[in-house]
Short mmCIF file of C-alpha atoms (C1' of nucleotides) in Angstrom, two decimals:
data_model
loop_
_atom_site.label_atom_id
_atom_site.label_comp_id
_atom_site.label_asym_id
_atom_site.label_seq_id
_atom_site.Cartn_x
_atom_site.Cartn_y
_atom_site.Cartn_z
CA MET A 1 -27.59 -12.32 -19.24
CA GLU A 2 -29.44 -15.64 -18.46
CA LYS A 3 -26.30 -17.40 -19.75
CA GLN A 4 -24.34 -16.49 -16.66
CA ILE A 5 -26.66 -18.51 -14.44
CA ILE A 6 -26.56 -21.54 -16.74
CA GLU A 7 -22.79 -21.27 -16.95
CA TYR A 8 -22.57 -21.16 -13.13
CA LEU A 9 -24.77 -24.14 -12.66
CA SER A 10 -23.02 -26.08 -15.37
CA LYS A 11 -19.79 -26.01 -13.35
CA TYR A 12 -21.38 -28.54 -11.02
CA THR A 13 -23.60 -30.72 -13.20
CA VAL A 14 -25.03 -31.17 -16.69
CA ILE A 15 -27.98 -28.87 -17.21
CA THR A 16 -30.46 -30.43 -19.62
CA LYS A 17 -31.79 -28.21 -22.43
CA GLU A 18 -35.28 -28.51 -20.84
CA LEU A 19 -34.03 -27.21 -17.53
CA GLU A 20 -31.97 -24.50 -19.12
CA ASN A 21 -35.05 -23.18 -20.95
CA ALA A 22 -37.18 -23.37 -17.81
CA ILE A 23 -34.54 -21.36 -15.90
CA THR A 24 -34.06 -18.87 -18.70
CA GLU A 25 -37.83 -18.33 -19.16
CA SER A 26 -38.52 -17.82 -15.51
CA ALA A 27 -35.49 -15.63 -14.84
CA PHE A 28 -36.27 -12.21 -13.43
CA PHE A 29 -33.85 -9.36 -13.16
CA LYS A 30 -33.39 -6.19 -11.19
CA ASN A 31 -31.03 -3.27 -11.44
CA TYR A 32 -29.76 -1.33 -8.45
CA LYS A 33 -27.64 1.79 -7.98
CA LYS A 34 -24.68 2.12 -5.64
CA GLY A 35 -25.93 2.81 -2.18
CA ASP A 36 -29.31 1.06 -2.69
CA ILE A 37 -30.41 -0.96 0.29
CA LEU A 38 -32.00 -4.38 -0.53
CA LEU A 39 -32.80 -5.28 2.99
CA LYS A 40 -32.85 -3.39 6.30
CA GLU A 41 -32.02 -4.61 9.79
CA GLY A 42 -35.39 -5.52 11.25
CA GLY A 43 -36.96 -5.90 7.83
CA PHE A 44 -38.39 -8.95 6.04
CA SER A 45 -37.28 -10.76 2.97
CA ASN A 46 -38.87 -12.81 0.31
CA GLU A 47 -36.17 -12.57 -2.24
CA CYS A 48 -32.88 -14.33 -2.85
CA TYR A 49 -30.27 -13.15 -5.34
CA PHE A 50 -27.77 -14.35 -7.85
CA ILE A 51 -25.26 -11.55 -8.66
CA LEU A 52 -24.65 -10.99 -12.40
CA GLU A 53 -22.75 -7.83 -11.87
CA GLY A 54 -21.83 -5.59 -9.01
CA CYS A 55 -21.25 -6.10 -5.23
CA ILE A 56 -23.46 -6.52 -2.21
CA ARG A 57 -22.32 -6.02 1.34
CA SER A 58 -24.06 -7.39 4.47
CA TYR A 59 -23.50 -5.49 7.65
CA PHE A 60 -25.14 -4.61 10.96
CA LEU A 61 -24.60 -2.02 13.64
CA LYS A 62 -22.86 -2.60 16.85
CA ASP A 63 -21.70 0.08 19.23
CA GLY A 64 -22.69 2.62 16.66
CA GLU A 65 -20.37 1.13 13.99
CA GLU A 66 -21.04 -0.77 10.86
CA LYS A 67 -19.71 -4.30 11.08
CA THR A 68 -19.33 -5.88 7.64
CA ILE A 69 -20.39 -9.55 7.64
CA GLU A 70 -19.74 -10.42 4.07
CA PHE A 71 -19.09 -9.13 0.52
CA TYR A 72 -20.87 -10.88 -2.31
CA THR A 73 -19.76 -10.40 -5.94
CA GLU A 74 -20.48 -11.79 -9.40
CA GLU A 75 -21.53 -15.48 -9.55
CA GLN A 76 -22.39 -15.54 -5.83
CA VAL A 77 -25.73 -16.42 -4.34
CA VAL A 78 -27.17 -14.20 -1.57
CA THR A 79 -29.82 -15.80 0.56
CA PRO A 80 -30.87 -13.60 3.45
CA ALA A 81 -30.90 -15.57 6.68
CA ASN A 82 -34.62 -14.67 7.10
CA TYR A 83 -35.56 -15.49 3.56
CA ALA A 84 -39.08 -16.92 3.41
CA LYS A 85 -39.28 -16.65 7.20
CA SER A 86 -41.32 -14.30 9.27
CA ILE A 87 -38.47 -13.17 11.35
CA PRO A 88 -36.76 -9.76 11.19
CA SER A 89 -33.38 -9.46 9.51
CA LYS A 90 -30.38 -9.04 11.74
CA TYR A 91 -28.43 -7.17 9.09
CA TYR A 92 -28.59 -4.88 6.12
CA LEU A 93 -27.93 -5.77 2.47
CA GLU A 94 -26.41 -2.81 0.57
CA CYS A 95 -25.22 -2.51 -3.00
CA ILE A 96 -21.79 -0.89 -2.84
CA GLU A 97 -21.71 -0.65 -6.65
CA ASP A 98 -24.31 -0.41 -9.46
CA THR A 99 -25.59 -4.05 -9.41
CA VAL A 100 -27.55 -6.31 -11.65
CA LEU A 101 -29.33 -9.23 -9.94
CA ASN A 102 -31.21 -12.29 -10.82
CA VAL A 103 -34.07 -12.36 -8.29
CA GLY A 104 -35.72 -15.44 -6.84
CA ASN A 105 -38.60 -15.94 -4.49
CA PRO A 106 -39.99 -18.82 -2.48
CA ALA A 107 -42.93 -19.61 -4.71
CA LEU A 108 -40.79 -19.77 -7.88
CA GLU A 109 -38.19 -21.80 -6.06
CA LYS A 110 -40.68 -24.32 -4.88
CA GLU A 111 -42.18 -24.54 -8.32
CA MET A 112 -38.82 -25.11 -9.93
CA PHE A 113 -37.71 -27.70 -7.31
CA ASP A 114 -40.91 -29.66 -7.69
CA LYS A 115 -40.70 -29.65 -11.41
CA TYR A 116 -36.92 -30.28 -11.63
CA PRO A 117 -35.66 -32.38 -8.57
CA GLN A 118 -32.17 -32.28 -9.96
CA LEU A 119 -32.17 -28.54 -9.39
CA GLU A 120 -32.80 -29.02 -5.68
CA SER A 121 -30.21 -31.79 -5.68
CA LEU A 122 -27.75 -29.28 -7.23
CA SER A 123 -28.71 -26.74 -4.65
CA ARG A 124 -27.85 -29.18 -1.91
CA VAL A 125 -24.49 -29.98 -3.49
CA ILE A 126 -23.69 -26.24 -3.81
CA ALA A 127 -24.85 -25.60 -0.18
CA GLU A 128 -22.41 -28.23 0.96
CA ILE A 129 -19.60 -26.64 -0.91
CA VAL A 130 -20.46 -23.31 0.54
CA ILE A 131 -20.27 -24.93 4.00
CA ALA A 132 -16.88 -26.34 3.34
CA ASN A 133 -15.56 -23.02 1.94
CA HIS A 134 -17.01 -21.11 4.81
CA GLN A 135 -15.38 -23.45 7.32
CA GLU A 136 -12.03 -23.04 5.69
CA THR A 137 -12.31 -19.23 5.68
CA PHE A 138 -13.29 -19.23 9.33
CA THR A 139 -10.43 -21.48 10.30
CA GLU A 140 -7.99 -19.30 8.39
CA PHE A 141 -9.39 -16.28 10.20
CA LYS A 142 -9.09 -17.94 13.71
CA THR A 143 -5.59 -19.03 13.26
CA SER A 144 -4.18 -15.80 11.79
CA THR A 145 -3.10 -12.45 13.12
CA PRO A 146 -4.86 -9.25 11.74
CA GLU A 147 -1.93 -8.72 9.44
CA GLU A 148 -2.08 -12.28 8.10
CA ARG A 149 -5.80 -11.94 7.57
CA TYR A 150 -5.21 -8.82 5.53
CA LEU A 151 -2.65 -10.63 3.34
CA TYR A 152 -4.92 -13.58 3.01
CA MET A 153 -7.70 -11.33 1.72
CA LEU A 154 -5.29 -9.62 -0.70
CA LYS A 155 -4.57 -13.10 -2.10
CA THR A 156 -8.07 -14.59 -2.20
CA ARG A 157 -10.23 -11.57 -2.93
CA PRO A 158 -7.94 -8.89 -4.37
CA ASP A 159 -10.86 -7.20 -6.32
CA LEU A 160 -12.59 -6.30 -3.08
CA MET A 161 -9.65 -4.06 -2.12
CA GLN A 162 -10.65 -1.74 -4.95
CA ARG A 163 -14.39 -2.15 -4.58
CA ALA A 164 -14.86 -1.57 -0.86
CA SER A 165 -13.78 1.27 1.38
CA GLN A 166 -11.14 0.74 4.01
CA TYR A 167 -13.44 0.96 6.99
CA GLN A 168 -15.69 -1.63 5.39
CA ILE A 169 -12.72 -3.87 4.78
CA ALA A 170 -11.39 -3.23 8.27
CA SER A 171 -14.60 -4.47 10.02
CA TYR A 172 -14.77 -7.44 7.59
CA LEU A 173 -11.27 -8.36 8.80
CA GLY A 174 -12.36 -7.90 12.43
CA MET A 175 -10.22 -4.85 13.15
CA LYS A 176 -10.40 -1.09 13.45
CA PRO A 177 -9.78 1.19 10.43
CA GLU A 178 -6.78 2.62 12.20
CA SER A 179 -5.25 -0.76 12.55
CA LEU A 180 -5.79 -1.56 8.94
CA SER A 181 -4.17 1.75 8.01
CA ARG A 182 -1.14 0.92 10.16
CA ILE A 183 -0.88 -2.69 8.76
CA ARG A 184 -0.78 -1.30 5.24
CA LYS A 185 1.85 1.21 6.22
CA ARG A 186 3.87 -1.48 7.92
CA LEU A 187 3.75 -3.72 4.80
CA MET A 188 4.68 -0.88 2.43
CA LYS A 189 8.09 -0.61 4.18
CA LYS A 190 8.84 -4.28 3.75
CA MET B 1 -30.79 -45.82 18.87
CA GLU B 2 -32.31 -45.28 15.44
CA LYS B 3 -34.96 -43.22 17.03
CA GLN B 4 -32.57 -40.27 17.62
CA ILE B 5 -32.05 -39.81 13.79
CA ILE B 6 -35.78 -39.95 13.19
CA GLU B 7 -36.37 -37.43 16.00
CA TYR B 8 -33.67 -35.16 14.61
CA LEU B 9 -35.17 -35.20 11.08
CA SER B 10 -38.67 -34.79 12.40
CA LYS B 11 -37.74 -31.33 13.71
CA TYR B 12 -37.61 -30.11 10.14
CA THR B 13 -40.38 -32.00 8.30
CA VAL B 14 -42.79 -34.92 8.57
CA ILE B 15 -41.08 -38.18 8.11
CA THR B 16 -43.38 -40.73 6.56
CA LYS B 17 -43.55 -44.16 8.08
CA GLU B 18 -42.05 -45.61 4.85
CA LEU B 19 -39.08 -43.31 5.02
CA GLU B 20 -38.65 -43.96 8.76
CA ASN B 21 -38.48 -47.69 8.11
CA ALA B 22 -36.02 -47.18 5.26
CA ILE B 23 -33.72 -45.10 7.44
CA THR B 24 -34.03 -47.43 10.36
CA GLU B 25 -33.37 -50.51 8.29
CA SER B 26 -30.34 -49.07 6.53
CA ALA B 27 -28.77 -47.42 9.65
CA PHE B 28 -25.30 -48.56 10.43
CA PHE B 29 -23.52 -47.83 13.73
CA LYS B 30 -19.98 -47.71 14.98
CA ASN B 31 -18.46 -47.38 18.43
CA TYR B 32 -15.25 -45.54 19.18
CA LYS B 33 -13.08 -45.00 22.22
CA LYS B 34 -11.82 -41.76 23.43
CA GLY B 35 -8.68 -40.80 21.48
CA ASP B 36 -9.66 -42.79 18.40
CA ILE B 37 -8.95 -41.03 15.09
CA LEU B 38 -11.59 -41.13 12.43
CA LEU B 39 -9.68 -39.29 9.79
CA LYS B 40 -6.04 -38.18 9.51
CA GLU B 41 -4.64 -35.17 7.79
CA GLY B 42 -3.71 -36.30 4.33
CA GLY B 43 -6.15 -39.23 4.53
CA PHE B 44 -9.22 -39.94 2.48
CA SER B 45 -12.78 -40.28 3.55
CA ASN B 46 -15.87 -42.18 2.36
CA GLU B 47 -17.89 -41.86 5.49
CA CYS B 48 -20.05 -39.16 7.06
CA TYR B 49 -21.42 -39.24 10.57
CA PHE B 50 -24.38 -38.46 12.70
CA ILE B 51 -23.42 -38.32 16.42
CA LEU B 52 -25.63 -40.28 18.68
CA GLU B 53 -23.39 -39.94 21.69
CA GLY B 54 -19.97 -38.48 22.34
CA CYS B 55 -17.82 -35.72 20.85
CA ILE B 56 -15.69 -35.40 17.83
CA ARG B 57 -13.07 -32.64 17.35
CA SER B 58 -11.63 -31.55 14.12
CA TYR B 59 -8.18 -30.05 14.10
CA PHE B 60 -5.01 -29.56 12.13
CA LEU B 61 -1.39 -28.78 12.87
CA LYS B 62 0.01 -25.30 12.32
CA ASP B 63 3.45 -24.20 13.66
CA GLY B 64 3.56 -27.42 15.56
CA GLU B 65 0.29 -26.78 17.44
CA GLU B 66 -3.06 -28.36 17.29
CA LYS B 67 -5.61 -25.85 15.96
CA THR B 68 -9.23 -26.90 16.82
CA ILE B 69 -11.59 -26.20 13.92
CA GLU B 70 -14.80 -27.49 15.44
CA PHE B 71 -16.38 -29.61 18.14
CA TYR B 72 -19.31 -31.82 17.12
CA THR B 73 -21.63 -33.34 19.69
CA GLU B 74 -24.98 -35.24 19.94
CA GLU B 75 -27.41 -34.55 17.02
CA GLN B 76 -24.79 -33.05 14.84
CA VAL B 77 -23.73 -34.10 11.36
CA VAL B 78 -20.05 -34.40 10.47
CA THR B 79 -19.30 -34.45 6.76
CA PRO B 80 -15.54 -34.38 6.16
CA ALA B 81 -14.63 -31.68 3.56
CA ASN B 82 -13.15 -34.41 1.34
CA TYR B 83 -16.11 -36.81 1.81
CA ALA B 84 -16.48 -38.84 -1.45
CA LYS B 85 -13.72 -36.82 -3.06
CA SER B 86 -10.31 -37.99 -4.00
CA ILE B 87 -8.52 -35.22 -2.28
CA PRO B 88 -6.57 -35.60 0.94
CA SER B 89 -7.99 -34.24 4.15
CA LYS B 90 -6.71 -30.95 5.55
CA TYR B 91 -7.56 -32.01 9.08
CA TYR B 92 -7.89 -34.68 11.70
CA LEU B 93 -11.18 -36.00 13.16
CA GLU B 94 -10.67 -37.28 16.67
CA CYS B 95 -13.12 -38.67 19.26
CA ILE B 96 -12.38 -36.81 22.49
CA GLU B 97 -14.90 -39.12 24.32
CA ASP B 98 -16.24 -42.59 23.82
CA THR B 99 -18.48 -41.99 20.83
CA VAL B 100 -21.39 -43.74 19.12
CA LEU B 101 -21.95 -42.82 15.51
CA ASN B 102 -24.39 -43.46 12.74
CA VAL B 103 -22.18 -43.95 9.70
CA GLY B 104 -23.19 -42.99 6.11
CA ASN B 105 -21.40 -43.47 2.84
CA PRO B 106 -21.86 -42.03 -0.75
CA ALA B 107 -23.46 -45.18 -2.14
CA LEU B 108 -26.08 -45.42 0.57
CA GLU B 109 -26.69 -41.76 0.45
CA LYS B 110 -27.22 -41.80 -3.34
CA GLU B 111 -29.59 -44.81 -3.04
CA MET B 112 -31.64 -43.05 -0.30
CA PHE B 113 -31.80 -39.75 -2.13
CA ASP B 114 -32.87 -41.44 -5.39
CA LYS B 115 -35.48 -43.39 -3.59
CA TYR B 116 -36.68 -40.58 -1.32
CA PRO B 117 -36.27 -37.25 -2.96
CA GLN B 118 -37.79 -35.58 0.08
CA LEU B 119 -34.77 -36.71 2.05
CA GLU B 120 -32.45 -34.88 -0.28
CA SER B 121 -34.81 -31.81 -0.12
CA LEU B 122 -34.51 -32.04 3.73
CA SER B 123 -30.79 -32.20 3.48
CA ARG B 124 -30.72 -29.04 1.44
CA VAL B 125 -32.91 -27.29 3.98
CA ILE B 126 -30.66 -28.41 6.81
CA ALA B 127 -27.60 -27.40 4.88
CA GLU B 128 -28.91 -23.95 4.50
CA ILE B 129 -29.70 -23.69 8.18
CA VAL B 130 -26.11 -24.79 8.88
CA ILE B 131 -24.88 -22.01 6.56
CA ALA B 132 -26.98 -19.33 8.38
CA ASN B 133 -25.82 -20.60 11.84
CA HIS B 134 -22.25 -20.69 10.80
CA GLN B 135 -22.35 -17.24 9.45
CA GLU B 136 -23.81 -15.96 12.73
CA THR B 137 -21.10 -17.73 14.69
CA PHE B 138 -18.36 -16.28 12.41
CA THR B 139 -19.79 -12.79 12.73
CA GLU B 140 -20.01 -13.03 16.51
CA PHE B 141 -16.35 -14.19 16.52
CA LYS B 142 -15.18 -11.38 14.22
CA THR B 143 -16.82 -8.63 16.24
CA SER B 144 -15.78 -9.83 19.71
CA THR B 145 -12.75 -9.65 21.91
CA PRO B 146 -11.14 -12.94 23.07
CA GLU B 147 -12.86 -12.48 26.42
CA GLU B 148 -16.23 -11.91 24.81
CA ARG B 149 -15.74 -14.96 22.67
CA TYR B 150 -15.11 -17.10 25.76
CA LEU B 151 -18.25 -15.72 27.35
CA TYR B 152 -20.24 -16.47 24.23
CA MET B 153 -18.98 -20.02 24.15
CA LEU B 154 -19.84 -20.36 27.80
CA LYS B 155 -23.34 -19.30 26.99
CA THR B 156 -23.91 -21.20 23.73
CA ARG B 157 -21.95 -24.37 24.28
CA PRO B 158 -21.45 -24.73 28.02
CA ASP B 159 -21.08 -28.53 27.85
CA LEU B 160 -18.00 -28.30 25.83
CA MET B 161 -16.25 -26.50 28.72
CA GLN B 162 -16.33 -29.82 30.61
CA ARG B 163 -15.81 -32.12 27.62
CA ALA B 164 -12.72 -30.53 26.02
CA SER B 165 -9.40 -29.62 27.46
CA GLN B 166 -8.33 -25.98 27.79
CA TYR B 167 -5.73 -25.96 25.14
CA GLN B 168 -8.30 -27.42 22.71
CA ILE B 169 -10.87 -24.77 23.72
CA ALA B 170 -8.21 -22.06 23.51
CA SER B 171 -7.35 -22.75 19.88
CA TYR B 172 -11.03 -23.13 19.07
CA LEU B 173 -11.35 -19.61 20.41
CA GLY B 174 -8.46 -18.42 18.35
CA MET B 175 -6.12 -17.71 21.35
CA LYS B 176 -3.22 -19.25 23.29
CA PRO B 177 -3.84 -21.45 26.32
CA GLU B 178 -2.04 -18.87 28.48
CA SER B 179 -4.53 -16.25 27.43
CA LEU B 180 -7.47 -18.42 28.11
CA SER B 181 -6.12 -19.17 31.56
CA ARG B 182 -5.64 -15.46 32.24
CA ILE B 183 -9.19 -14.62 30.98
CA ARG B 184 -10.65 -17.22 33.29
CA LYS B 185 -8.73 -15.75 36.20
CA ARG B 186 -9.81 -12.30 35.35
CA LEU B 187 -13.50 -13.29 35.22
CA MET B 188 -13.24 -15.08 38.51
CA LYS B 189 -12.51 -11.87 40.32
CA LYS B 190 -15.50 -10.02 38.89
"C1'" DT C 1 -15.65 26.85 -6.35
"C1'" DT C 2 -16.24 26.63 -2.13
"C1'" DA C 3 -18.17 24.53 1.92
"C1'" DA C 4 -19.49 20.43 4.22
"C1'" DC C 5 -18.81 15.99 4.98
"C1'" DT C 6 -16.80 11.53 4.85
"C1'" DC C 7 -12.82 8.74 4.86
"C1'" DA C 8 -7.97 7.73 5.75
"C1'" DT C 9 -3.76 8.66 8.22
"C1'" DT C 10 -0.88 9.68 12.08
"C1'" DG C 11 0.59 10.17 16.91
"C1'" DA C 12 0.47 9.40 21.98
"C1'" DC C 13 -1.17 6.47 25.18
"C1'" DT C 14 -3.65 2.17 27.19
"C1'" DT C 15 -4.64 -2.43 27.24
"C1'" DA C 16 -4.43 -7.14 26.48
"C1'" DA C 17 -2.66 -10.93 23.91
"C1'" DG C 18 1.74 -13.38 22.41
"C1'" DT C 19 6.23 -15.24 24.03
"C1'" DT C 20 9.24 -17.55 26.87
"C1'" DA C 21 10.21 -19.99 30.78
"C1'" DA C 22 9.32 -22.08 35.17
"C1'" DG C 23 6.70 -24.56 38.23
"C1'" DA C 24 2.17 -26.66 39.99
"C1'" DA C 25 -1.54 -29.74 39.26
"C1'" DA C 26 -3.72 -33.42 37.21
"C1'" DT C 27 -3.78 -37.42 34.41
"C1'" DT C 28 -1.82 -41.65 32.64
"C1'" DA C 29 1.11 -45.50 32.53
"C1'" DA C 30 4.58 -48.45 34.42
"C1'" DT D 1 1.94 -46.03 44.20
"C1'" DT D 2 5.18 -43.97 42.08
"C1'" DA D 3 7.07 -42.14 38.02
"C1'" DA D 4 6.36 -39.95 33.65
"C1'" DT D 5 3.77 -37.15 30.92
"C1'" DT D 6 0.49 -33.91 29.88
"C1'" DT D 7 -2.02 -29.92 31.01
"C1'" DC D 8 -2.73 -25.66 33.39
"C1'" DT D 9 -1.19 -21.56 35.81
"C1'" DT D 10 1.80 -17.81 36.77
"C1'" DA D 11 5.20 -14.18 36.00
"C1'" DA D 12 8.13 -11.00 33.33
"C1'" DC D 13 8.58 -9.05 29.08
"C1'" DT D 14 7.41 -7.79 24.08
"C1'" DT D 15 4.32 -6.55 20.68
"C1'" DA D 16 0.55 -4.89 18.35
"C1'" DA D 17 -4.30 -3.68 18.47
"C1'" DG D 18 -7.69 -0.49 20.68
"C1'" DT D 19 -8.69 4.35 22.00
"C1'" DC D 20 -8.82 9.11 21.57
"C1'" DA D 21 -7.83 13.10 19.22
"C1'" DA D 22 -6.08 15.88 15.49
"C1'" DT D 23 -5.16 16.53 10.81
"C1'" DG D 24 -5.05 15.65 5.89
"C1'" DA D 25 -7.08 13.92 1.71
"C1'" DG D 26 -10.82 13.05 -1.14
"C1'" DT D 27 -15.70 13.33 -2.30
"C1'" DT D 28 -20.16 15.35 -2.69
"C1'" DA D 29 -23.41 18.84 -2.78
"C1'" DA D 30 -24.87 23.62 -2.41
#
DNA sequence: TTAACTCATTGACTTAAGTTAAGAAATTAA
DNA sequence: TTAATTTCTTAACTTAAGTCAATGAGTTAA
């Protein structure tokens, strides 16, 4: 179980045996059931997550509808925007499958960063990769039609098509469920 | 001139006199004219920038049209996605005004991070803030109509309305220049 | 096993963005 | 200062997404 985290980090840099042990020993896990809410809109957060198994969806309510912000799956880090801050969350975090998480907190994070500066350095590098990836996704979104966005998602995150419901996917793609239904029908014929 | 960088960093943490001096002494500036290209699509980059004055636009070509990815203005950091990597850039960086930049490079960055770990720590913190801000912008974009997106930009980045041309703003907002023109006309009447 | 509920599909209609093309306005260069 | 070029606006038309409403399919719970 701990291995997954080490494997993930090892993609970016060499993890010394010492650091590996420190991470393994301090690792803390939690299990959630499908439908469990990790964070509520208006709530506070002192936890960040690394997904070992399962899927988390972030969403908020607008005009009485759920608007999906993001889907997080295996090997992804979820840091609530209000993590370690005393401001209320703007969104929900919900497990849309049974989910196993590695859970972090500000105190542990600080302790680890102080003890192993290379870990904070690695976090910076990963954060910058996340920024670059995010910008690419956003750009793709802005320059595409709803149909193209659906096709792009099919190509880049095909697993989500099975894991999430259509109305969740629709709002993630910035469209109405009816439109997604029609797009799928249209593409069937081709 | 150096003061701006120190002021910017001081928003997030206390900058010791020693670090301030190190930053000030190693700071390197460049001046550009309106229209100058900092990076070409397909080109390589070993520079990152902190904008002291002016405006940089990132864009690429799709279907023969310029698609604006982002506008960067005073106090913003521009790190090309291929910075310090041997992969070609997917986009252009263009000064849309006369611009004054503080220029960084991988070697200097490494030297400073090694000497002042708190600077790398700060970079991580800022990177995470950038991620949170970016996600909020993307979410706002996804859940809004083109007209709402225009109004949102008017509210959050009013200066850009003067600094960039309409076709640049239109593609930044994910619409055609004709649509932006019509939206503006529609809003005039209200 | 049925009843209740949620989710997905379909159809008719409305609305606004895309497309194409022309011309006006503004900017830049000769 | 004029000519050339670029940018912006407008109009007519096409296309597809949003809206509203009904129905069908699938899931969950009594």
